[in-house]
Structure formats: structure tokens, C-alpha cells
Coordinates of C-alpha atoms and ligand atoms in Angstrom, one line a residue:
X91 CA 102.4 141.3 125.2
X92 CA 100.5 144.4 124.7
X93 CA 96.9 145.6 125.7
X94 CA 95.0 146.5 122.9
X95 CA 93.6 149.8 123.1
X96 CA 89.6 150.1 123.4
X97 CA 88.0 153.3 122.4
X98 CA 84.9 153.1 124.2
X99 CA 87.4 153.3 127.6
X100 CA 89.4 155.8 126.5
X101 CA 92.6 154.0 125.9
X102 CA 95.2 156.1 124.6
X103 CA 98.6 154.4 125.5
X104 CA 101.3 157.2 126.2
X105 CA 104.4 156.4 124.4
X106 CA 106.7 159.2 125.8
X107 CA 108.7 158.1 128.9
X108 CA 110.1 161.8 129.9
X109 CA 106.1 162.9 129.9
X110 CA 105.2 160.7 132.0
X111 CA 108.3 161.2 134.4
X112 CA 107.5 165.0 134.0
X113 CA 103.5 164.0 134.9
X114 CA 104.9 161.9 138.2
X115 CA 107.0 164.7 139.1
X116 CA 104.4 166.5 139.4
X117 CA 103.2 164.6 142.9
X118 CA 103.9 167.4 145.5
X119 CA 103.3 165.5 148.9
X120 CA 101.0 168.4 150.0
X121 CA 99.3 167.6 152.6
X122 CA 101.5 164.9 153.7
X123 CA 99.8 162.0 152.5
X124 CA 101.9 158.6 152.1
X125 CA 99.0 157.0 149.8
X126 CA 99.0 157.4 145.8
X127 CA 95.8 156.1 143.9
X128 CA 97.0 156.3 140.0
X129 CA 93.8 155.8 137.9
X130 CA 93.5 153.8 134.8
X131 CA 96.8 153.1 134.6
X132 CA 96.2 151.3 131.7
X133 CA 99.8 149.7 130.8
X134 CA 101.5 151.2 133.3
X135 CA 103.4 154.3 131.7
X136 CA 103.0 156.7 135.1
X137 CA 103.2 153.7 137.5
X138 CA 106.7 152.8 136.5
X139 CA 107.8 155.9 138.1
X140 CA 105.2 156.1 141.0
X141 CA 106.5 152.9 142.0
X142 CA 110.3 154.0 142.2
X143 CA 109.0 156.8 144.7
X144 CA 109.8 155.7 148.3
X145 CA 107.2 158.8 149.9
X146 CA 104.5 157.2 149.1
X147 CA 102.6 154.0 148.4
X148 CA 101.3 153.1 145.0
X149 CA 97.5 151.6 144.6
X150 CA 95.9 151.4 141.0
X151 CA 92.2 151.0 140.2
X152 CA 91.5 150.1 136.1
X153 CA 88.0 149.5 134.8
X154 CA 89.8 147.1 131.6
X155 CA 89.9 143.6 132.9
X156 CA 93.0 143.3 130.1
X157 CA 95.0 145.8 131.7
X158 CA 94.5 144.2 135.0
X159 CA 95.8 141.0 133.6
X160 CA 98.6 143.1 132.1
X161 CA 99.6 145.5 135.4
X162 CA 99.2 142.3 138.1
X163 CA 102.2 140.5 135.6
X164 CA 104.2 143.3 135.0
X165 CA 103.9 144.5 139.0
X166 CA 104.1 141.5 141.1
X167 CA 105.0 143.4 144.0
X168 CA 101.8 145.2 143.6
X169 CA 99.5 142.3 143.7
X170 CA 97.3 143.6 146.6
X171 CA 97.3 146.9 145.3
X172 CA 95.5 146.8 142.4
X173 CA 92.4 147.1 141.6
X174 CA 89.8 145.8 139.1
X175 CA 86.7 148.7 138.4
X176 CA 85.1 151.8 137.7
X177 CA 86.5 154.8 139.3
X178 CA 83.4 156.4 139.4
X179 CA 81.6 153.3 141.6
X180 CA 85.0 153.1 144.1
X181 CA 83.8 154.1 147.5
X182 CA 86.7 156.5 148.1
X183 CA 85.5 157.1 151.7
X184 CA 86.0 153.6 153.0
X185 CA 89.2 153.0 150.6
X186 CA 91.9 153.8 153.0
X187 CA 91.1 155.4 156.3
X188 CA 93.9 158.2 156.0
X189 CA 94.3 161.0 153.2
X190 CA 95.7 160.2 149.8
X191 CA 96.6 161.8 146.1
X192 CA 95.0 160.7 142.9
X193 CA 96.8 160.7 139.8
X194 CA 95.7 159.6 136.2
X195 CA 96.1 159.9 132.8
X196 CA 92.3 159.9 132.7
X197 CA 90.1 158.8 130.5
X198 CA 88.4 162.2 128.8
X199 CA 84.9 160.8 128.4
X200 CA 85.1 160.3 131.8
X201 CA 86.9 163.2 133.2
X202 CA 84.4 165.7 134.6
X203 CA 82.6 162.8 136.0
X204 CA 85.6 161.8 137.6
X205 CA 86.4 165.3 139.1
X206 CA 83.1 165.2 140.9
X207 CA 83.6 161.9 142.6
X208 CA 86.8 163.6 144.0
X209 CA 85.4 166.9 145.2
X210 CA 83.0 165.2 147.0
X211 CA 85.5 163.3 149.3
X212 CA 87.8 166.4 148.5
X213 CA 89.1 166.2 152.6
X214 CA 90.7 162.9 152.0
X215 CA 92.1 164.3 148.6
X216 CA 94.6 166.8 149.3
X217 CA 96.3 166.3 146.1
X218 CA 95.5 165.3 142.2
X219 CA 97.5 165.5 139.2
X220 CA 95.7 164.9 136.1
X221 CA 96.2 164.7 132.0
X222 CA 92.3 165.1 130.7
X223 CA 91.6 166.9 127.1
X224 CA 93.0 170.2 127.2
X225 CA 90.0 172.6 126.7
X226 CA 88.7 171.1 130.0
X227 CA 92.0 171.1 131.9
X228 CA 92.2 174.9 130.9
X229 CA 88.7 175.4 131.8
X230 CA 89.1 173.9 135.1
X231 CA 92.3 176.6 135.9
X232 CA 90.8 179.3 134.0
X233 CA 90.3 182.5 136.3
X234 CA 86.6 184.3 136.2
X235 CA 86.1 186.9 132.9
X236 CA 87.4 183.7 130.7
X237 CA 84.8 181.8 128.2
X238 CA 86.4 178.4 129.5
X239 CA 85.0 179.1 133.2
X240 CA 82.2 176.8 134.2
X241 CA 80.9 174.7 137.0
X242 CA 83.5 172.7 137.5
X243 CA 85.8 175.7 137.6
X244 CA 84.3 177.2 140.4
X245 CA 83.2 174.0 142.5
X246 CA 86.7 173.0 142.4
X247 CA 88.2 176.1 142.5
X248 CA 86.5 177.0 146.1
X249 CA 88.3 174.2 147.8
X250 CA 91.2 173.4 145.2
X251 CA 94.4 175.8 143.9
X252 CA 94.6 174.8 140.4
X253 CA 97.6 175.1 138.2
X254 CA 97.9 173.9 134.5
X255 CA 100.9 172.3 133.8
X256 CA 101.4 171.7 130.3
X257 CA 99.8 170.9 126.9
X258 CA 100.9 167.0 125.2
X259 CA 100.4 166.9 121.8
X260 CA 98.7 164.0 120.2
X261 CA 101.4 162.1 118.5
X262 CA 102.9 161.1 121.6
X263 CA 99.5 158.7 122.1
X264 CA 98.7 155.0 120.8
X265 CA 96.3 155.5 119.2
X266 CA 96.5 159.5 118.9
X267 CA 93.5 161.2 120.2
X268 CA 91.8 163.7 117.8
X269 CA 92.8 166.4 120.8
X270 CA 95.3 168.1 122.6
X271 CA 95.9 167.1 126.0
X272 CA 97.0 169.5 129.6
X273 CA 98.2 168.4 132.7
X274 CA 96.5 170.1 135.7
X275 CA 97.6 170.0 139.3
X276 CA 95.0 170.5 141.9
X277 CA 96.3 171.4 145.6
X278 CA 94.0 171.5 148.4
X279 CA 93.3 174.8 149.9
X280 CA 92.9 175.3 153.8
X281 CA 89.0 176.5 152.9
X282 CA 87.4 173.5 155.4
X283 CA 84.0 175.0 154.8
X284 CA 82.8 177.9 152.7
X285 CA 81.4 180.4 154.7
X286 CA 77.9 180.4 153.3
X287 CA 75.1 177.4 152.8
X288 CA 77.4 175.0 150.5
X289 CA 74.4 173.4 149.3
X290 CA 72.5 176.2 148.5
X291 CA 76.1 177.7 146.5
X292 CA 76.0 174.5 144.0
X293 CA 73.0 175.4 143.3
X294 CA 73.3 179.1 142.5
X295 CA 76.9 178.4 140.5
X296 CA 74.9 175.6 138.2
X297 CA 71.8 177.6 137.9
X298 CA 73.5 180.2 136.9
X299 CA 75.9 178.9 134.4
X300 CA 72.6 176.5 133.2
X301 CA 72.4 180.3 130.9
X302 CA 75.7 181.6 131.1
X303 CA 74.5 184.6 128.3
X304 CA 72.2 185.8 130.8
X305 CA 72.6 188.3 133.6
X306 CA 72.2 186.4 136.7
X307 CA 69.2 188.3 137.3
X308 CA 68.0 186.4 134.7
X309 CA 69.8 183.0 135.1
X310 CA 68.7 182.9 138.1
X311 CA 65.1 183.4 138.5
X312 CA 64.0 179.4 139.1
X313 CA 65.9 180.0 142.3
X314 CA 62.9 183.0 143.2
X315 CA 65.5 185.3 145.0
X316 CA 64.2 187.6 147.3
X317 CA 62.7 191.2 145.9
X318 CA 65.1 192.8 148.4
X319 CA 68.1 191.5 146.1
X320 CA 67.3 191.9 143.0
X321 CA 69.3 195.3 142.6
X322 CA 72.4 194.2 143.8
X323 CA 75.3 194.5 141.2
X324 CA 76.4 191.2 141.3
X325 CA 73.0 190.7 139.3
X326 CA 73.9 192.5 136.2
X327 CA 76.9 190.3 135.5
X328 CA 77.2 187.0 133.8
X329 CA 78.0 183.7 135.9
X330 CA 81.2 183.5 133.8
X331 CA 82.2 187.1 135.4
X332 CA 82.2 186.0 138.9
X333 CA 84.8 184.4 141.3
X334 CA 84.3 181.7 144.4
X335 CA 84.0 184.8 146.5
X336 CA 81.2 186.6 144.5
X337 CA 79.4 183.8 144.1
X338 CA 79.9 183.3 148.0
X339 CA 78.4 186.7 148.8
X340 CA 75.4 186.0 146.7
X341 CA 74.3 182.6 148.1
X342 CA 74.8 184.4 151.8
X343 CA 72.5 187.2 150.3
X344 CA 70.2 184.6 149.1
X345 CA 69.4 183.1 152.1
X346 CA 69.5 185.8 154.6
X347 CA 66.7 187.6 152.6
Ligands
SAH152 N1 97.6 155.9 132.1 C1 97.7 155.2 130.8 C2 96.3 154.9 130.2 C3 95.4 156.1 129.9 S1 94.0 155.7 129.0 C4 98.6 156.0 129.9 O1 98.8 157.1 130.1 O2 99.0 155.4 128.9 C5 92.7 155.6 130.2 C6 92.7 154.4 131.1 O3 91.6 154.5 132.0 C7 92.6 153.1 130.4 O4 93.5 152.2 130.9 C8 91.2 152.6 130.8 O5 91.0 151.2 130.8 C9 90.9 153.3 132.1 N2 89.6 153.5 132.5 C10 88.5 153.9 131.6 N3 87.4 154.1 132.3 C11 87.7 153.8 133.6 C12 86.9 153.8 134.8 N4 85.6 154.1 134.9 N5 87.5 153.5 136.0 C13 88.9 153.2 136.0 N6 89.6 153.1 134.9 C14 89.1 153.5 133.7

């Protein structure tokens, strides 16, 4: 028995056992967590080695009722564990009281979408390994200065360390996908709170990559800036030229002024 893979959830089955041993390996423990949530396992290809791990507890969430069918056969000992939904709808504050890693094989439609949900319980998340398509794994580790840096980049990259890991070629998929796949790692840092108005920060990172071509002067103006700062340097530069910290020292200068 086999689940048949369905495009519009992403389904790409992979086939290659040392990947996925090289993708598990991946789990760190940082931050000590003794939880694992692997999402969309799909058939299972990661969660035969998370479940030979004795650090840490395996839980699986799936949105394909097939797979579920599938995992709760081939994992009796997991029956409790897994779970039938959409990632994106799990209440990850209330699903275990303690800290825990996430780890997935995710589907790419998804991914971004997926990434948010995490930052915002990112203190019960000190840990995430993740294959997604790999333009956006790059973009997601890319340093400032780099075309691939975005939003995401920099949300994440204010509260997580992010490595990439490595690129998987399509063949090793059933079906293929039409792109190439990275593995990213994402490590908590020990940032508990940035030191400026965090809400007031999302808003000056997406406004200003909203027209990434634009000086920031420019990008910017919906957010009517003081006069007093519109000569600072930071201003003449792109939002793709600017790191957590600049973009820190602007939202402070924002809302001093
Ligand atoms: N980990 C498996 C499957 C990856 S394909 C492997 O590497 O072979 C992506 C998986 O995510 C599929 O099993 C799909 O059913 C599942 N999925 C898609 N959307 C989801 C969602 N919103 N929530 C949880 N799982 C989802």
C-alpha cells in the first residue's frame, strides 16, 4: 500500500533513505527540548528515523486524511501522536505546554505561510529543520546586500540563526518537483525581545521591502516618518541593504521622533 501523491498538497514522496537520515541528523537538541513535531510526514520517510531517536518524542500533524490512514498502520506505537490537520490552523500554543522542534519536509506552497505560524510562537520553537524549494530556503539564510533577502529573511533572522544545509535534486522525489530543493536549519537565538517597538519593526521591514527598488526614503513614506529623520543614511539605502540591526535602529528612530 502506497499513498498516492496529490499535487494540490504538495506531495512529493522522498525516495532517498540517506537524505532523509542526513535531514533527521540535522535535529540539534538546542534548547533542550524532548518534543519533535515532524510536519506532513506524508509516508513517513523522516519519521522512520525520528522515531529510532531516544532524546526526544515524536508527534506528526498531516493535512492528507490518506496518509493518516497510512502513518497510524505503519506506527502503531504512535497512535496518540498523530495528528489529522492543517499546520497552519494547529494552535501551537496550547499543543504541549513545554518547548519543542519542528521538522518537515514541507509542502512549498505552503512554506512561507508555515514559517510565520512558527515565528509567532517562536519561544516555544527553539529549533526547526526544514526541506522547502530552494530559492526560498536560500532566501531565508541569505545575509543583507543579497537579491534573495526579503521579509521573511529578516523577521526570522532577528530571533533565529539560520544555516542552509544542502540542496536535493529533484530526481530523488515521487513525483519530481519542477525545482530544486535546500535544507535549512533554524536555531533560536537568545534575542527574548528586540530592543525597539517589535510591532512597529514588522511594519517598517514589510513596508519597506513592499518596494525593494526604492531608497527607503522612498519605500517608506506611507509610514510618514518624522522630518527630523529624513536625512539619516540609513534612508538612502535599499531595504535589501540592511541587517536586523539597521533596521532596529531605524524603527527606534521612528518612534522617538
Ligand atoms: N515528508 C514527506 C512528505 C512531504 S510532501 C516526504 O518527505 O516524503 C508534504 C506533506 O505535507 C504531504 O504529506 C502533505 O499531505 C502534507 N501537507 C500539505 N499541506 C499540509 C498542511 N496544511 N498541514 C499539514 N500537512 C500538510
Amino acid at each position: 500500500m502506497k499513498v498516492k501523491p496529490k499535487k494540490h498538497l504538495g506531495q512529493h514522496f522522498l525516495k532517498d533513505k540517506q537524505i532523509a537520515e542526513n535531514i533527521v541528523n540535522l535535529l540539534s537538541l538546542h534548547g533542550g527540548y524532548t518534543k519533535v513535531l515532524e510536519i506532513g510526514p506524508g509516508m513517513g520517510v523522516l519519521t522512520d528515523f525520528l522515531i529510532t531517536r531516544p532524546d526526544y518524542e515524536t508527534h506528526l500533524i498531516d493535512i492528507d486524511a490518506e496518509s493518516i490512514v497510512y502513518l497510524k498502520k505503519k506506527y502503531p506505537q504512535l497512535q496518540n501522536r498523530i495528528i489529522q490537520g492543517d499546520f497552519l490552523r494547529l494552535n501551537l500554543d496550547t499543543l504541549f505546554d513545554e518547548p519543542f522542534a519542528i521538522i518537515g519536509n514541507f509542502p512549498y506552497n505552503i512554506s512561507s505561510q508555515i514559517l510565520f505560524n512558527i515565528l509567532d510562537h517562536k519561544n516555544k520553537v527553539p529549533e526547526v529543520v526544514c526541506m522547502l524549494q530552494r530559492e526560498v530556503a536560500q532566501r531565508l539564510a541569505s545575509p543583507p546586500g543579497n537579491k534573495e533577502y526579503g521579509i521573511l529573511s529578516v523577521l526570522l533572522q532577528a530571533y533565529y540563526t539560520i544555516e542552509y544545509k544542502f540542496t536535493v535534486h529533484e530526481g530523488v522525489f515521487d513525483p519530481p518537483p519542477k525545482v530544486k530543493s535546500g535544507v535549512i536549519r533554524l536555531l533560536r537565538n537568545s534575542v527574548e525581545k528586540l530592543d525597539c517597538d517589535e510591532k512597529l519593526f514588522k511594519q517598517v521591514v514589510k513596508q519597506g521591502f513592499n518596494n525593494r527598488r526604492k531608497t527607503l526614503r522612498n519605500a517608506l513614506k506611507p509610514l510618514h516618518l518624522p522630518e527630523s529623520m529624513h536625512t539619516h543614511p540609513l534612508l538612502d539605502k535599499r531595504a535589501e541593504q540592511l541587517s536586523v540591526a539597521d533596521f532596529i535602529e531605524l524603527t527606534k528612530l521612528a518612534k522617538e521622533a
